[in-house]
Every structure is written in structure tokens, then in C-alpha cells.
């Protein structure tokens, strides 16, 4: 068999396979219908795939035959859908669209785009087959979650590409593109954390609340659970466990956020942050074990994050990040590395993400070394962790503050030990 003939047969075979695959799913969906009521099943879709490939192979340039057959098939499918919808109210147009898509994918295969046609055919079959699951997901999505998803796409797909990627401002500290990229990164982590908490954390106890809520905001978890203690919640160990676990997730969150923007910082930061997170999670689990049997009452303390992505919050974080970048660069220019450390300690009281990303940006530009930036991140983490203990004591009482403080002290000690061992080695 000659090369051109083999290539033509391969194109026809791929088109037929795509049509039969989609037709298999369509036929399975209609398997319970009596004869005469089934519309476009296994054989029909296979033939339509072959029709598209044959038309594409025979069509010249411009492909008038292909266009004419596509138009004719569209008219036939449209008329069939119209007549069927008159007999059966609420009839879905999915089958009609799938038929036209099969013709299109067959034509793609006929034009030589075999991998694209095959991949699209598999994806189309998957979408057709998971209809009940997709409809179930849509029914469970709340309006605020839909808007949050659209906002995340707005700030990442629409706004990010149009921002200038150059430094300007005081000490050339501001780069709009990089600042907004960091905003998108933090917003994306919070977005995923929101849905993780919604899917797995709600009504599963304080440990799950701390674990997934800490991906969104460990400070919010600390404030919420501390207020629960102040309101008369008796189970201090359970609430402390949630705060400690959320605070420990902050260390893991740092690694996730910094990895895409400053991979050079991961090597010095991974050992202390991983050690602190591991010991903190262990301390939280120990507190939870002490309070075994309290969990049904502790479920009241779940932290509800009402918005997966608030655009105003993202804008405020962007402004805060820009201010921290200018402050950090200015302090470093005035008094050297100690200025960056001072800025890390000050901003760490309120937020770790901003100073961590600022230090990462400075290291990326060569303003400071990776080791100096890593120390600044660690200082911010230590200050922010200590702040959680203060929040617990101030809002939830001394007993809660001691539990959180001791647990987080063990966590920080583990991080310090890992840092010392790494430097000694």
C-alpha cells in the first residue's frame, strides 16, 4: 500500500473512531428507548464522522464541498431538532450539537489534524457522559462562588496581560505586572482553599476547619475560633487545635506561594518551614486527641468564608503589596539588610504574604541575596505566628492563649532546629 493511500485510510479510521466513540455514548444514553424513538446513535455518528473526513479529503481550496455538506447537515439536524422539540417539550439540543461536532472532528481528521481530532473527541465524549455529575455540581454552586470564579478569571486572564512588565517608582521597586501576578497567585491559593473547606471542611470538625481555612486565612481562623471561646465555648483544646493547625498551614502556604515566583528561596526555606508545619500539625492533632468526644459540639466553630474571591480584597492586597515593596526597598537602601528585616517584622504583624513576595521580588532583581530574603520571610513567619497566640489570648482568654502559644513555640523551635542543622551541615 502506497504512502498517500495509507495516510488517507489513517485519516478515515481516526474520523470513524471519533464518530463511533461519541455515538457509543449517545447510544448508551438512549438504550432504554424503544425502537423508532432513538435519534442518531452508534452507527449514525460513525457515518457522520466518515462523512466529515471524506468531504475534507475531497474538498479543494477553498473547500466548497466541505462547507456545503456542513451547511446541509446543519439544516437537517436543525429541522430534526425543531420537529422533535415540538413533540417533546424541553428536549435537549445536546444530541444535535454532538452530531455537528462529530462532523467537524471528522473534517479535522480528514485535513490531517489527527491528534487534535482524537483528543477533542475523547473530551467531548467525557462531557456528554458526565451530564448528571455536571448538573449536580451546577446545582450546588452558589451565586457568590460563580462570581468569585469570574473575578479570578478577570484578574488573571483579562487584567494581568495588559499590565506593563517594567520597574518604576521609588527605587524602581514597583513592577505592575509582577505585583499583579503575585495578587493572582495569592487569590488563586485562597480560591482553592475556599472550595477545599466547602467540600471537605464544613461539618467535619475544627481540625478540618483549621486545615482548609488556613489555606485561605489563618488569621481569620484564629480570630473566629478565639471569639468562639470568648462566647462561652467550653472545649478550649478543640478550639486551640483548630488555631494551631491553621497557623501551621501558613508555613506550607508560604512554600506554595513562593515556589512559582522565587524557586531559589525554596531550598533555604523548605527545611525550617516544613519542620515547623509538621510539628505544628502534630501539636494540633495532639490537642484534638485530648478533646476526643467534644467534636460534635466543636462543629459549631467551623469558619465560613463567604466569598471565594472578593475583588476589592484583591485590590487592597495589591496596594498593600506595592506599599510593602516600596517600604522594604527603601529600608534596605537606607540601612541595608537590617532594614528589610525590620520591615518584615513590622508587616508580619498583619500579613506574611506581602513581605514574603516583596523579599522574593528583591532577591529576583538582585537587590538582596537569596539568604537575606529567606531570613526576612522567616522573621515575618515568626512574628505572624506569635501574633496568633496573642490573638488567642486577647480574644479567647489566657487558657486558650497558653495552649496556642505552647504549641506554636514547639513548631517554631522545630523550624529553628531544622534551620540550624541545615546551616551547620
XYZ file of C-alpha atoms in Angstrom:
425
model
C 0.000 0.000 0.000
C 1.457 3.349 -1.027
C 2.159 6.137 1.432
C -0.621 8.534 0.317
C -3.251 5.791 0.431
C -2.141 4.679 3.889
C -2.287 8.252 5.143
C -5.787 8.707 3.711
C -7.001 5.473 5.319
C -5.496 6.562 8.643
C -7.420 9.823 8.491
C -10.650 7.991 7.699
C -10.005 5.498 10.509
C -9.476 8.253 13.082
C -12.637 10.040 11.916
C -14.609 6.795 12.143
C -13.210 6.044 15.609
C -14.140 9.504 16.882
C -17.659 9.177 15.484
C -18.138 5.698 16.938
C -16.843 6.826 20.338
C -19.288 9.720 20.555
C -22.017 7.517 19.078
C -21.369 4.866 21.724
C -22.071 7.385 24.461
C -25.147 8.743 22.672
C -26.463 5.237 22.066
C -25.917 4.272 25.696
C -27.922 7.298 26.805
C -30.824 6.159 24.597
C -30.551 2.441 25.329
C -33.841 2.331 27.254
C -35.857 3.994 24.486
C -37.991 1.758 22.255
C -37.132 1.248 18.596
C -38.203 4.192 16.470
C -37.644 6.800 19.187
C -33.863 6.654 19.236
C -32.204 9.529 17.426
C -28.704 9.389 15.911
C -26.972 6.584 17.734
C -23.827 4.499 17.334
C -23.934 3.930 13.563
C -25.171 7.414 12.659
C -22.364 9.167 14.497
C -19.778 6.866 12.938
C -21.130 7.640 9.468
C -21.164 11.384 10.173
C -17.521 11.214 11.245
C -16.664 9.451 7.990
C -18.729 11.988 6.050
C -16.755 14.858 7.530
C -13.424 13.196 6.766
C -14.434 12.257 3.224
C -15.667 15.759 2.496
C -12.459 17.266 3.855
C -10.306 14.916 1.768
C -12.242 15.509 -1.468
C -12.731 19.252 -0.992
C -10.380 21.564 -2.789
C -9.263 25.073 -1.911
C -11.463 26.798 -0.958
C -13.245 23.731 0.492
C -16.650 24.442 -1.025
C -17.803 20.813 -0.830
C -16.990 20.663 2.867
C -18.846 23.918 3.516
C -21.873 22.753 1.507
C -22.101 19.424 3.349
C -21.659 21.153 6.709
C -24.491 23.548 5.846
C -26.727 20.709 4.681
C -26.046 18.669 7.807
C -26.731 21.714 9.961
C -30.081 22.282 8.258
C -31.075 18.616 8.576
C -30.043 18.485 12.247
C -31.786 21.782 12.987
C -35.035 20.704 11.346
C -34.895 17.386 13.165
C -34.394 19.118 16.489
C -37.231 21.554 15.788
C -39.674 18.772 14.932
C -38.571 16.700 17.897
C -38.885 19.606 20.322
C -42.457 20.222 19.157
C -43.355 16.638 20.047
C -41.347 16.615 23.277
C -41.148 19.795 25.346
C -37.818 20.544 26.975
C -35.867 18.343 24.604
C -32.126 18.922 24.867
C -30.116 20.192 21.923
C -27.046 18.279 23.099
C -27.503 15.442 20.598
C -27.807 17.868 17.695
C -24.698 19.771 18.753
C -22.817 16.483 19.242
C -23.727 15.427 15.700
C -22.400 18.672 14.221
C -19.278 18.393 16.374
C -18.694 14.851 15.111
C -18.804 16.108 11.521
C -16.351 18.875 12.424
C -13.940 16.489 14.144
C -14.180 14.117 11.187
C -13.284 17.000 8.897
C -10.331 17.857 11.137
C -9.101 14.281 10.861
C -9.604 14.397 7.103
C -7.443 17.530 6.914
C -4.657 15.751 8.817
C -5.168 17.074 12.353
C -5.375 13.573 13.804
C -4.190 14.181 17.370
C -6.373 17.255 17.833
C -9.438 15.466 16.456
C -8.885 12.390 18.618
C -8.266 14.434 21.775
C -11.316 16.607 21.173
C -13.417 13.503 20.563
C -12.407 11.982 23.895
C -13.086 15.241 25.747
C -16.465 15.616 24.023
C -17.430 12.063 24.977
C -16.425 12.738 28.563
C -18.536 15.896 28.694
C -21.508 14.049 27.254
C -21.122 11.167 29.683
C -20.854 13.150 32.916
C -24.102 15.063 32.466
C -25.624 14.038 35.857
C -22.432 14.916 37.718
C -22.079 18.278 35.974
C -25.695 19.178 36.659
C -25.209 18.194 40.297
C -22.189 20.486 40.571
C -24.091 23.363 38.964
C -26.982 22.923 41.386
C -24.589 23.140 44.339
C -22.723 26.222 43.134
C -23.837 29.385 44.877
C -24.027 32.734 43.123
C -21.147 34.169 45.152
C -18.956 31.237 44.065
C -19.804 31.744 40.407
C -18.958 35.433 40.691
C -15.743 34.561 42.527
C -14.696 32.289 39.663
C -15.450 35.011 37.121
C -13.462 37.541 39.166
C -10.469 35.203 39.330
C -10.585 34.850 35.542
C -10.961 38.630 35.217
C -7.846 39.444 37.245
C -5.768 36.663 35.662
C -6.876 36.347 32.028
C -8.007 39.928 31.316
C -6.110 42.294 33.611
C -2.736 40.566 34.006
C -1.683 40.501 30.312
C -2.290 44.228 29.771
C -0.107 45.444 32.665
C 3.408 46.737 31.835
C 6.269 44.434 32.829
C 8.842 47.047 33.866
C 10.116 48.684 37.043
C 9.342 52.260 38.018
C 8.609 54.407 41.068
C 10.772 54.968 44.157
C 13.939 52.838 43.994
C 12.454 51.123 40.927
C 10.560 48.962 43.410
C 7.279 48.677 41.524
C 6.545 46.366 38.617
C 2.790 46.344 37.867
C 2.858 43.001 36.056
C 4.788 41.192 38.783
C 2.750 42.768 41.565
C -0.498 41.714 39.926
C 0.880 38.250 39.169
C 1.516 37.867 42.901
C -2.018 39.094 43.616
C -3.367 36.454 41.211
C -1.217 33.782 42.859
C -2.402 34.592 46.384
C -6.007 34.925 45.210
C -5.762 31.556 43.464
C -4.482 29.815 46.599
C -7.274 31.387 48.649
C -9.796 30.397 45.977
C -8.704 26.755 46.110
C -8.693 26.882 49.903
C -12.257 28.164 49.930
C -13.531 25.255 47.870
C -11.426 22.763 49.817
C -13.077 23.966 53.008
C -16.514 23.983 51.408
C -16.163 20.440 50.092
C -14.239 18.742 52.889
C -14.090 21.077 55.846
C -17.668 22.033 56.573
C -19.305 19.998 59.326
C -16.194 17.842 59.744
C -14.796 19.437 62.857
C -12.323 22.027 63.910
C -9.239 20.212 62.608
C -10.644 20.244 59.078
C -11.642 23.870 59.565
C -8.091 24.770 60.554
C -6.556 22.695 57.785
C -8.567 24.140 54.920
C -9.379 27.508 56.468
C -5.659 28.067 56.964
C -5.222 27.882 53.200
C -7.476 30.925 52.917
C -6.534 32.948 56.007
C -5.029 31.533 59.177
C -5.636 34.876 60.887
C -9.356 34.673 60.110
C -9.472 31.179 61.613
C -7.634 32.354 64.740
C -9.961 35.314 65.237
C -13.129 33.284 64.635
C -12.215 30.401 66.938
C -10.918 32.748 69.636
C -14.201 34.634 69.597
C -15.995 31.304 69.904
C -14.031 30.675 73.097
C -14.914 34.133 74.396
C -18.587 33.402 73.704
C -18.505 30.547 76.206
C -17.358 27.529 74.217
C -16.063 25.109 76.862
C -13.715 22.996 74.777
C -10.506 25.018 74.722
C -8.397 22.108 73.433
C -10.591 21.714 70.373
C -10.503 25.410 69.518
C -6.765 25.600 70.152
C -6.274 22.637 67.813
C -8.055 24.481 65.009
C -5.961 27.623 65.508
C -2.689 25.694 65.682
C -3.465 23.672 62.558
C -4.461 26.827 60.644
C -1.281 28.596 61.756
C 0.792 25.590 60.691
C -0.804 25.673 57.261
C 0.648 29.167 56.868
C 4.140 27.647 56.613
C 3.032 25.275 53.866
C 1.194 28.129 52.159
C 4.446 30.115 52.021
C 6.170 27.353 50.078
C 3.262 27.089 47.640
C 3.189 30.845 47.023
C 6.951 31.332 46.709
C 7.702 28.311 44.518
C 6.460 29.880 41.232
C 7.944 33.353 41.815
C 11.203 32.604 43.649
C 12.320 28.980 43.292
C 15.766 29.955 44.601
C 14.214 30.588 48.038
C 12.689 27.132 48.338
C 15.976 25.377 49.147
C 16.796 27.520 52.231
C 13.161 27.843 53.335
C 11.844 24.313 52.823
C 13.579 22.620 55.815
C 12.543 25.126 58.532
C 9.063 25.749 57.141
C 8.382 22.044 56.591
C 9.619 21.204 60.090
C 7.521 23.965 61.653
C 4.439 22.871 59.711
C 4.904 19.201 60.605
C 5.377 19.796 64.329
C 2.539 22.328 64.377
C 0.156 19.903 62.712
C 1.259 17.232 65.171
C 0.617 19.565 68.108
C -2.809 20.382 66.725
C -3.600 16.693 66.352
C -2.467 16.078 69.946
C -4.784 18.808 71.215
C -7.614 17.297 69.199
C -6.959 13.856 70.707
C -7.148 15.341 74.185
C -10.581 16.656 73.366
C -11.895 13.442 71.807
C -15.620 13.279 72.352
C -16.007 17.046 72.173
C -16.042 17.160 68.385
C -19.817 17.125 67.814
C -20.063 20.373 69.762
C -16.944 21.758 68.137
C -18.513 21.577 64.716
C -20.253 24.816 65.549
C -16.883 26.501 65.234
C -16.462 25.916 61.527
C -15.230 29.058 59.846
C -17.437 30.122 56.969
C -15.612 32.030 54.270
C -18.419 33.824 52.493
C -16.625 34.848 49.325
C -14.073 32.747 47.409
C -12.607 35.836 45.772
C -13.538 39.382 46.652
C -12.263 41.810 44.005
C -11.962 44.678 46.487
C -9.867 42.465 48.767
C -7.581 41.591 45.847
C -7.181 45.274 45.001
C -6.419 46.149 48.629
C -3.850 43.375 48.797
C -2.256 44.680 45.601
C -1.965 48.171 47.085
C -0.658 46.760 50.365
C 1.878 44.650 48.479
C 3.038 47.688 46.497
C 3.435 49.693 49.714
C 5.381 46.870 51.358
C 7.648 46.613 48.309
C 8.451 50.330 48.437
C 8.941 50.211 52.219
C 11.172 47.138 52.055
C 13.265 48.526 49.204
C 13.560 51.899 50.939
C 14.593 50.422 54.286
C 17.108 48.180 52.554
C 18.539 51.159 50.653
C 18.804 53.276 53.823
C 20.127 50.818 56.398
C 20.965 47.675 54.445
C 19.740 44.179 55.123
C 18.617 45.121 58.623
C 16.081 47.448 57.063
C 14.468 44.557 55.232
C 14.402 42.557 58.453
C 12.752 45.473 60.253
C 10.121 45.751 57.534
C 9.499 42.000 57.708
C 8.916 42.169 61.449
C 6.573 45.152 61.142
C 4.450 43.865 58.270
C 4.454 40.315 59.628
C 2.150 41.523 62.382
C -0.636 41.825 59.825
C 0.280 39.690 56.820
C 3.029 37.308 55.729
C 2.238 37.013 52.032
C 3.091 40.607 51.141
C 6.537 40.781 52.752
C 7.397 37.274 51.530
C 6.563 38.199 47.948
C 8.345 41.536 48.307
C 11.507 39.846 49.576
C 11.242 37.309 46.763
C 10.982 40.108 44.195
C 14.025 41.872 45.670
C 16.013 38.650 45.511
C 14.913 38.124 41.920
C 16.158 41.605 40.947
C 19.449 41.068 42.760
C 18.776 43.797 45.348
C 19.417 41.265 48.136
C 20.777 37.752 48.246
C 18.511 34.720 48.456
C 19.690 34.045 52.008
C 18.757 37.571 53.140
C 15.321 37.258 51.526
C 14.845 33.864 53.191
C 15.691 35.316 56.603
C 13.164 38.113 56.032
C 10.469 35.550 55.213
C 11.301 33.559 58.345
C 11.159 36.700 60.507
C 7.719 37.537 59.133
C 6.540 33.965 59.778
C 7.791 34.037 63.372
C 6.149 37.394 64.096
C 2.885 36.360 62.460
C 2.845 33.070 64.373
C 3.400 34.870 67.662
C 0.580 37.221 66.725
C -1.805 34.243 66.517
C -1.005 33.348 70.129
C -1.627 36.949 71.175
C -4.952 36.954 69.299
C -5.968 33.718 71.024
C -5.127 35.103 74.458
C -6.670 38.522 73.845
C -9.924 37.295 72.317
C -10.290 33.788 73.746
C -8.753 34.058 77.177
C -5.475 33.103 78.813
C -6.166 29.351 78.793
C -6.643 29.332 75.029
C -3.640 31.608 74.526
C -1.375 29.297 76.536
C -2.431 26.252 74.536
C -1.851 28.011 71.240
C 1.355 29.683 72.432
C 2.980 26.482 73.688
C 2.042 24.569 70.542
C 3.336 27.266 68.224
C 6.500 27.640 70.309
C 7.189 23.946 69.688
C 6.520 24.499 66.000
C 8.916 27.440 65.797
C 11.534 25.541 67.802
C 11.370 22.706 65.286
C 11.817 25.189 62.464
C 14.778 26.793 64.229
C 16.364 23.381 64.796
C 15.968 22.486 61.127
C 17.490 25.824 60.142
C 20.443 25.310 62.498
C 21.065 21.776 61.284
C 20.943 22.980 57.693
C 23.430 25.789 58.327
C 25.694 23.510 60.381
C 25.749 20.963 57.590
